[in-house]
PDB file of C-alpha atoms in Angstrom:
ATOM      1  CA  ILE N   1      23.610  17.235  17.003  1.00 65.00           C
ATOM      2  CA  ASN N   2      27.277  16.711  18.515  1.00 70.00           C
ATOM      3  CA  VAL N   3      29.941  19.476  17.887  1.00 68.00           C
ATOM      4  CA  THR N   4      32.890  18.525  18.671  1.00 69.00           C
ATOM      5  CA  ASN N   5      34.961  21.649  18.042  1.00 71.00           C
ATOM      6  CA  LYS N   6      35.389  24.505  16.155  1.00 70.00           C
ATOM      7  CA  LYS N   7      37.303  25.278  13.016  1.00 72.00           C
ATOM      8  CA  ASP N   8      40.184  28.201  14.482  1.00 74.00           C
ATOM      9  CA  ASP N   9      39.893  25.638  17.990  1.00 71.00           C
ATOM     10  CA  SER N  10      38.556  27.763  19.945  1.00 76.00           C
ATOM     11  CA  GLY N  11      36.199  27.349  22.699  1.00 76.00           C
ATOM     12  CA  PHE N  12      32.911  27.386  22.541  1.00 75.00           C
ATOM     13  CA  ALA N  13      31.184  30.491  23.644  1.00 80.00           C
ATOM     14  CA  GLN N  14      27.653  31.312  24.350  1.00 79.00           C
ATOM     15  CA  ASP N  15      26.731  32.888  21.577  1.00 75.00           C
ATOM     16  CA  ASP N  16      27.843  29.282  19.440  1.00 71.00           C
ATOM     17  CA  VAL N  17      25.790  27.721  22.476  1.00 73.00           C
ATOM     18  CA  ASP N  18      22.811  29.783  21.190  1.00 71.00           C
ATOM     19  CA  LEU N  19      23.007  29.039  17.259  1.00 71.00           C
ATOM     20  CA  LEU N  20      23.748  25.473  18.228  1.00 71.00           C
ATOM     21  CA  LYS N  21      19.864  25.099  20.149  1.00 74.00           C
ATOM     22  CA  ALA N  22      18.614  27.374  17.420  1.00 72.00           C
ATOM     23  CA  VAL N  23      19.374  24.924  14.649  1.00 71.00           C
ATOM     24  CA  ALA N  24      18.172  22.197  17.608  1.00 65.00           C
ATOM     25  CA  ASP N  25      15.164  23.457  18.201  1.00 62.00           C
ATOM     26  CA  GLN N  26      14.134  24.012  14.331  1.00 73.00           C
ATOM     27  CA  ALA N  27      15.642  20.598  13.652  1.00 61.00           C
ATOM     28  CA  ALA N  28      13.068  18.882  16.345  1.00 58.00           C
ATOM     29  CA  VAL N  29      10.078  21.067  14.322  1.00 51.00           C
ATOM     30  CA  GLY N  30      11.047  19.464  11.058  1.00 55.00           C
ATOM     31  CA  ILE N  31      11.777  16.053  12.455  1.00 50.00           C
ATOM     32  CA  ASN N  32       7.930  16.161  14.246  1.00 53.00           C
ATOM     33  CA  LYS N  33       6.474  17.966  11.494  1.00 55.00           C
ATOM     34  CA  ALA N  34       7.283  14.779   9.238  1.00 48.00           C
ATOM     35  CA  GLN N  35       6.839  12.592  12.520  1.00 54.00           C
ATOM     36  CA  LEU N  36       2.646  13.877  12.032  1.00 49.00           C
ATOM     37  CA  TRP N  37       2.630  13.761   7.845  1.00 49.00           C
ATOM     38  CA  GLU N  38       4.122   9.406   7.994  1.00 61.00           C
ATOM     39  CA  MET N  39       0.689   8.968  10.962  1.00 58.00           C
ATOM     40  CA  ALA N  40      -1.543  11.430   9.464  1.00 76.00           C
ATOM     41  CA  VAL N  41      -0.939   9.061   5.646  1.00 88.00           C
ATOM     42  CA  THR N  42      -0.663   6.164   7.424  1.00 94.00           C
ATOM     43  CA  ASP N  43      -2.902   2.847   8.944  1.00 95.00           C
ATOM     44  CA  GLY N  44      -2.167   2.846  11.980  1.00 92.00           C
ATOM     45  CA  LEU N  45      -1.826  -0.694  11.965  1.00 96.00           C
ATOM     46  CA  THR N  46      -0.526  -1.854   8.690  1.00 97.00           C
ATOM     47  CA  SER N  47       2.192   1.409   8.051  1.00 95.00           C
ATOM     48  CA  LEU N  48       0.286   1.180   4.875  1.00 97.00           C
ATOM     49  CA  TYR N  49      -0.929   4.086   2.524  1.00 96.00           C
ATOM     50  CA  ILE N  50      -4.877   5.171   3.918  1.00 95.00           C
ATOM     51  CA  ARG N  51      -7.824   4.807   1.660  1.00 95.00           C
ATOM     52  CA  ARG N  52      -7.725   8.548   1.307  1.00 94.00           C
ATOM     53  CA  TYR N  53      -4.101   9.134   0.718  1.00 95.00           C
ATOM     54  CA  PHE N  54      -4.139   6.775  -2.229  1.00 96.00           C
ATOM     55  CA  LEU N  55      -6.468   8.046  -4.309  1.00 96.00           C
ATOM     56  CA  ALA N  56      -5.179  11.642  -3.070  1.00 95.00           C
ATOM     57  CA  LYS N  57      -1.630  10.042  -5.301  1.00 95.00           C
ATOM     58  CA  LEU N  58      -3.847   7.879  -7.665  1.00 96.00           C
ATOM     59  CA  THR N  59      -5.865  11.016  -8.890  1.00 96.00           C
ATOM     60  CA  GLU N  60      -2.288  12.461  -9.486  1.00 95.00           C
ATOM     61  CA  GLU N  61      -1.103   9.005 -10.783  1.00 96.00           C
ATOM     62  CA  VAL N  62      -3.565   8.957 -14.223  1.00 96.00           C
ATOM     63  CA  HIS N  63      -3.404  12.594 -14.794  1.00 95.00           C
ATOM     64  CA  ARG N  64       0.297  12.022 -14.702  1.00 95.00           C
ATOM     65  CA  SER N  65      -0.067   8.814 -17.286  1.00 96.00           C
ATOM     66  CA  SER N  66      -2.679  10.522 -19.034  1.00 95.00           C
ATOM     67  CA  ARG N  67      -0.129  13.111 -20.031  1.00 95.00           C
ATOM     68  CA  TYR N  68       3.161  11.293 -20.686  1.00 95.00           C
ATOM     69  CA  LYS N  69       0.820   8.281 -22.310  1.00 95.00           C
ATOM     70  CA  ASN N  70       1.869   5.614 -19.703  1.00 96.00           C
ATOM     71  CA  GLU N  71       0.047   2.455 -18.148  1.00 97.00           C
ATOM     72  CA  PHE N  72      -0.265   1.265 -15.142  1.00 98.00           C
ATOM     73  CA  CYS N  73      -2.050  -1.199 -12.802  1.00 98.00           C
ATOM     74  CA  LEU N  74      -4.336  -1.381 -10.100  1.00 98.00           C
ATOM     75  CA  VAL N  75      -4.458  -5.271  -7.529  1.00 98.00           C
ATOM     76  CA  MET N  76      -7.046  -5.083  -5.228  1.00 98.00           C
ATOM     77  CA  LEU N  77      -6.336  -7.739  -2.375  1.00 98.00           C
ATOM     78  CA  ASP N  78      -9.177  -9.257  -0.278  1.00 98.00           C
ATOM     79  CA  LEU N  79      -8.105 -11.863   2.522  1.00 98.00           C
ATOM     80  CA  ASP N  80     -10.201 -15.508   2.462  1.00 97.00           C
ATOM     81  CA  HIS N  81     -12.444 -16.591   4.972  1.00 95.00           C
ATOM     82  CA  PHE N  82     -11.110 -13.352   7.574  1.00 96.00           C
ATOM     83  CA  LYS N  83     -14.167 -13.067   9.446  1.00 94.00           C
ATOM     84  CA  SER N  84     -13.610 -16.330  10.493  1.00 95.00           C
ATOM     85  CA  VAL N  85     -10.430 -15.306  11.644  1.00 95.00           C
ATOM     86  CA  ASN N  86     -11.727 -12.985  13.756  1.00 94.00           C
ATOM     87  CA  ASP N  87     -14.541 -14.808  14.909  1.00 95.00           C
ATOM     88  CA  ASN N  88     -12.696 -17.755  16.204  1.00 95.00           C
ATOM     89  CA  TYR N  89      -9.308 -16.476  17.331  1.00 95.00           C
ATOM     90  CA  GLY N  90     -10.193 -13.210  18.256  1.00 95.00           C
ATOM     91  CA  HIS N  91      -9.332 -10.027  17.127  1.00 94.00           C
ATOM     92  CA  SER N  92      -5.888  -9.610  18.266  1.00 95.00           C
ATOM     93  CA  ALA N  93      -5.658 -12.857  16.134  1.00 96.00           C
ATOM     94  CA  GLY N  94      -7.272 -11.355  13.440  1.00 97.00           C
ATOM     95  CA  ASP N  95      -4.723  -7.983  12.858  1.00 97.00           C
ATOM     96  CA  MET N  96      -1.917 -10.170  13.590  1.00 97.00           C
ATOM     97  CA  VAL N  97      -2.369 -11.678   9.865  1.00 98.00           C
ATOM     98  CA  LEU N  98      -3.461  -8.243   8.523  1.00 98.00           C
ATOM     99  CA  ARG N  99       0.001  -6.620   9.740  1.00 98.00           C
ATOM    100  CA  SER N 100       1.960  -9.806   8.666  1.00 98.00           C
ATOM    101  CA  VAL N 101       0.083  -9.240   5.137  1.00 98.00           C
ATOM    102  CA  ALA N 102       0.733  -6.239   4.708  1.00 98.00           C
ATOM    103  CA  LYS N 103       4.362  -6.650   5.813  1.00 98.00           C
ATOM    104  CA  ILE N 104       4.386  -9.065   2.693  1.00 98.00           C
ATOM    105  CA  ILE N 105       2.637  -6.485   0.527  1.00 98.00           C
ATOM    106  CA  GLN N 106       5.984  -4.170   1.411  1.00 97.00           C
ATOM    107  CA  GLN N 107       8.793  -6.847   1.067  1.00 96.00           C
ATOM    108  CA  ASN N 108       6.794  -7.678  -2.851  1.00 95.00           C
ATOM    109  CA  VAL N 109       6.012  -3.868  -4.052  1.00 96.00           C
ATOM    110  CA  ARG N 110       9.066  -1.762  -5.512  1.00 95.00           C
ATOM    111  CA  GLU N 111       9.755   2.267  -4.602  1.00 94.00           C
ATOM    112  CA  VAL N 112       7.398   3.629  -6.452  1.00 95.00           C
ATOM    113  CA  ASP N 113       4.268   1.663  -6.327  1.00 97.00           C
ATOM    114  CA  LEU N 114       1.818   2.754  -3.747  1.00 97.00           C
ATOM    115  CA  PRO N 115       0.327   0.193  -1.453  1.00 98.00           C
ATOM    116  CA  ALA N 116      -2.805   0.802   0.929  1.00 98.00           C
ATOM    117  CA  ARG N 117      -5.249  -0.818   3.315  1.00 97.00           C
ATOM    118  CA  TYR N 118      -8.626  -0.182   1.385  1.00 96.00           C
ATOM    119  CA  GLY N 119     -10.577  -0.802   4.554  1.00 92.00           C
ATOM    120  CA  GLY N 120     -10.610  -3.964   6.687  1.00 92.00           C
ATOM    121  CA  GLU N 121      -9.017  -6.587   4.850  1.00 96.00           C
ATOM    122  CA  GLU N 122      -8.924  -4.881   1.549  1.00 97.00           C
ATOM    123  CA  PHE N 123      -5.590  -3.864   0.401  1.00 98.00           C
ATOM    124  CA  ILE N 124      -4.968  -2.262  -2.901  1.00 98.00           C
ATOM    125  CA  ILE N 125      -1.602  -0.953  -5.082  1.00 98.00           C
ATOM    126  CA  LEU N 126      -1.283   1.209  -7.340  1.00 98.00           C
ATOM    127  CA  LEU N 127       1.462  -1.035 -10.064  1.00 98.00           C
ATOM    128  CA  ALA N 128       3.325   2.785 -11.302  1.00 96.00           C
ATOM    129  CA  GLN N 129       4.159   2.129 -15.469  1.00 95.00           C
ATOM    130  CA  THR N 130       3.562  -1.071 -15.302  1.00 97.00           C
ATOM    131  CA  GLU N 131       1.670  -2.948 -18.020  1.00 97.00           C
ATOM    132  CA  VAL N 132      -0.617  -6.276 -17.443  1.00 98.00           C
ATOM    133  CA  ASP N 133       2.137  -8.944 -17.630  1.00 97.00           C
ATOM    134  CA  GLY N 134       4.326  -7.464 -15.225  1.00 97.00           C
ATOM    135  CA  ALA N 135       1.167  -6.804 -13.074  1.00 98.00           C
ATOM    136  CA  ILE N 136       0.334 -10.228 -13.150  1.00 98.00           C
ATOM    137  CA  LEU N 137       3.619 -11.594 -12.030  1.00 98.00           C
ATOM    138  CA  MET N 138       3.777  -8.928  -9.041  1.00 97.00           C
ATOM    139  CA  ALA N 139       0.673 -10.142  -8.500  1.00 97.00           C
ATOM    140  CA  GLU N 140       0.786 -13.565  -7.878  1.00 97.00           C
ATOM    141  CA  ARG N 141       4.469 -13.427  -6.299  1.00 97.00           C
ATOM    142  CA  LEU N 142       2.005 -11.638  -3.457  1.00 97.00           C
ATOM    143  CA  ARG N 143      -0.358 -14.027  -3.950  1.00 98.00           C
ATOM    144  CA  LYS N 144       1.848 -17.180  -3.155  1.00 98.00           C
ATOM    145  CA  ARG N 145       3.735 -16.186  -0.141  1.00 98.00           C
ATOM    146  CA  ILE N 146       0.280 -15.074   1.507  1.00 98.00           C
ATOM    147  CA  GLU N 147      -0.347 -18.706   0.775  1.00 97.00           C
ATOM    148  CA  GLU N 148       2.855 -19.534   2.179  1.00 97.00           C
ATOM    149  CA  LEU N 149       2.524 -17.507   5.478  1.00 97.00           C
ATOM    150  CA  ARG N 150       2.458 -19.534   8.412  1.00 96.00           C
ATOM    151  CA  LEU N 151       0.928 -18.107  11.737  1.00 96.00           C
ATOM    152  CA  GLU N 152       1.529 -19.865  15.163  1.00 94.00           C
ATOM    153  CA  GLY N 153      -2.009 -20.901  16.512  1.00 92.00           C
ATOM    154  CA  ILE N 154      -3.493 -19.484  12.981  1.00 95.00           C
ATOM    155  CA  PRO N 155      -4.818 -21.524  10.532  1.00 94.00           C
ATOM    156  CA  PRO N 156      -3.461 -20.776   6.608  1.00 95.00           C
ATOM    157  CA  ILE N 157      -4.322 -17.590   4.815  1.00 96.00           C
ATOM    158  CA  THR N 158      -4.562 -17.073   1.929  1.00 98.00           C
ATOM    159  CA  GLY N 159      -6.080 -14.145  -0.590  1.00 98.00           C
ATOM    160  CA  SER N 160      -8.655 -13.247  -3.525  1.00 98.00           C
ATOM    161  CA  LEU N 161      -6.755 -10.532  -6.093  1.00 98.00           C
ATOM    162  CA  GLY N 162      -7.906  -8.547  -8.919  1.00 98.00           C
ATOM    163  CA  ILE N 163      -6.641  -6.661 -12.033  1.00 98.00           C
ATOM    164  CA  ALA N 164      -7.757  -3.676 -14.445  1.00 98.00           C
ATOM    165  CA  CYS N 165      -4.889  -0.924 -15.987  1.00 98.00           C
ATOM    166  CA  PHE N 166      -4.734   2.254 -16.760  1.00 98.00           C
ATOM    167  CA  PRO N 167      -6.049   3.073 -20.101  1.00 97.00           C
ATOM    168  CA  GLN N 168      -7.260   0.452 -21.532  1.00 97.00           C
ATOM    169  CA  ASP N 169      -9.873  -1.106 -18.701  1.00 97.00           C
ATOM    170  CA  SER N 170     -11.321   2.391 -17.776  1.00 96.00           C
ATOM    171  CA  GLN N 171      -9.307   6.233 -17.831  1.00 95.00           C
ATOM    172  CA  ASP N 172     -11.689   7.245 -14.653  1.00 96.00           C
ATOM    173  CA  ILE N 173     -10.840   6.114 -10.996  1.00 96.00           C
ATOM    174  CA  ASP N 174     -13.730   5.505  -9.514  1.00 96.00           C
ATOM    175  CA  ASP N 175     -14.491   2.927 -12.783  1.00 96.00           C
ATOM    176  CA  LEU N 176     -10.578   1.611 -12.366  1.00 97.00           C
ATOM    177  CA  ILE N 177     -10.935   1.024  -8.906  1.00 97.00           C
ATOM    178  CA  GLU N 178     -14.639  -0.803  -9.528  1.00 96.00           C
ATOM    179  CA  LYS N 179     -13.329  -2.674 -12.078  1.00 97.00           C
ATOM    180  CA  ALA N 180     -10.341  -4.051  -9.939  1.00 98.00           C
ATOM    181  CA  ASP N 181     -13.077  -5.130  -7.175  1.00 97.00           C
ATOM    182  CA  ALA N 182     -14.791  -6.707 -10.030  1.00 97.00           C
ATOM    183  CA  ALA N 183     -11.866  -8.523 -10.901  1.00 98.00           C
ATOM    184  CA  MET N 184     -11.129  -9.266  -7.440  1.00 97.00           C
ATOM    185  CA  TYR N 185     -14.938 -10.681  -6.363  1.00 97.00           C
ATOM    186  CA  HIS N 186     -14.958 -12.648  -9.724  1.00 97.00           C
ATOM    187  CA  ALA N 187     -11.561 -14.658  -8.184  1.00 97.00           C
ATOM    188  CA  LYS N 188     -14.146 -15.216  -4.921  1.00 96.00           C
ATOM    189  CA  GLN N 189     -16.396 -16.841  -6.619  1.00 95.00           C
ATOM    190  CA  THR N 190     -14.192 -19.104  -8.705  1.00 96.00           C
ATOM    191  CA  GLY N 191     -12.515 -20.608  -5.507  1.00 96.00           C
ATOM    192  CA  ARG N 192     -10.479 -18.103  -3.618  1.00 97.00           C
ATOM    193  CA  ASN N 193      -6.507 -18.255  -3.602  1.00 98.00           C
ATOM    194  CA  LYS N 194      -6.242 -16.879  -7.053  1.00 97.00           C
ATOM    195  CA  LEU N 195      -5.580 -13.967  -9.411  1.00 98.00           C
ATOM    196  CA  VAL N 196      -8.203 -12.611 -12.117  1.00 98.00           C
ATOM    197  CA  VAL N 197      -7.221  -9.643 -14.880  1.00 98.00           C
ATOM    198  CA  TYR N 198     -10.239  -7.994 -15.227  1.00 97.00           C
ATOM    199  CA  GLU N 199     -12.792  -8.284 -18.756  1.00 96.00           C
ATOM    200  CA  SER N 200     -15.690  -6.708 -19.804  1.00 92.00           C
ATOM    201  CA  GLY N 201     -18.993  -7.768 -18.275  1.00 89.00           C
ATOM    202  CA  MET N 202     -17.128  -8.865 -14.497  1.00 92.00           C
ATOM    203  CA  THR N 203     -19.262  -6.875 -12.392  1.00 88.00           C
ATOM    204  CA  VAL N 204     -19.663  -6.886  -7.804  1.00 79.00           C
ATOM    205  CA  ALA N 205     -22.809  -8.351  -6.915  1.00 64.00           C
ATOM    206  CA  LYS N 206     -24.742  -5.415  -5.015  1.00 53.00           C
TER     207      LYS N 206
END
């Protein structure tokens, strides 16, 4: 905080200094709380939201969409053959891939969307107020950006993506996530580096 002069052009007294110190201390507390909150809800490696926070916001979105009769879609993304990157090039290379893919995700979602690291090399994105056609366009763009990614010393990376939408695929949170996961699993089983929209009967092998 930089204070250059008073309205009446008089000098600063000790009371002024004490007041400004108090304001600065309160601002510092607010900034620190904001930083701690950011650390609490974001993944340290990718800077995307963590799974727990994502699920809480997804619950809110289900309630809001039910009330206002809105649609939204989930996009589940899993990197193909990611284990081989860690095994052959080391975990630092794997971390580089995850950070790079997370950056691509952040660059291709809107402010109203919610991207999160769901676990390991798996990501999930809540596309708010989005119908399936819009989700397909976004997810396909994301798939292409990942396919085009080039990192020094690491072979090209691809991802398999699955889409499930509220309310047509499910109105239950766990079931909706499972169906997005089933669509993504189907993408892996049918060739990888592709996008699949959930259809009735798709399941994840246990």
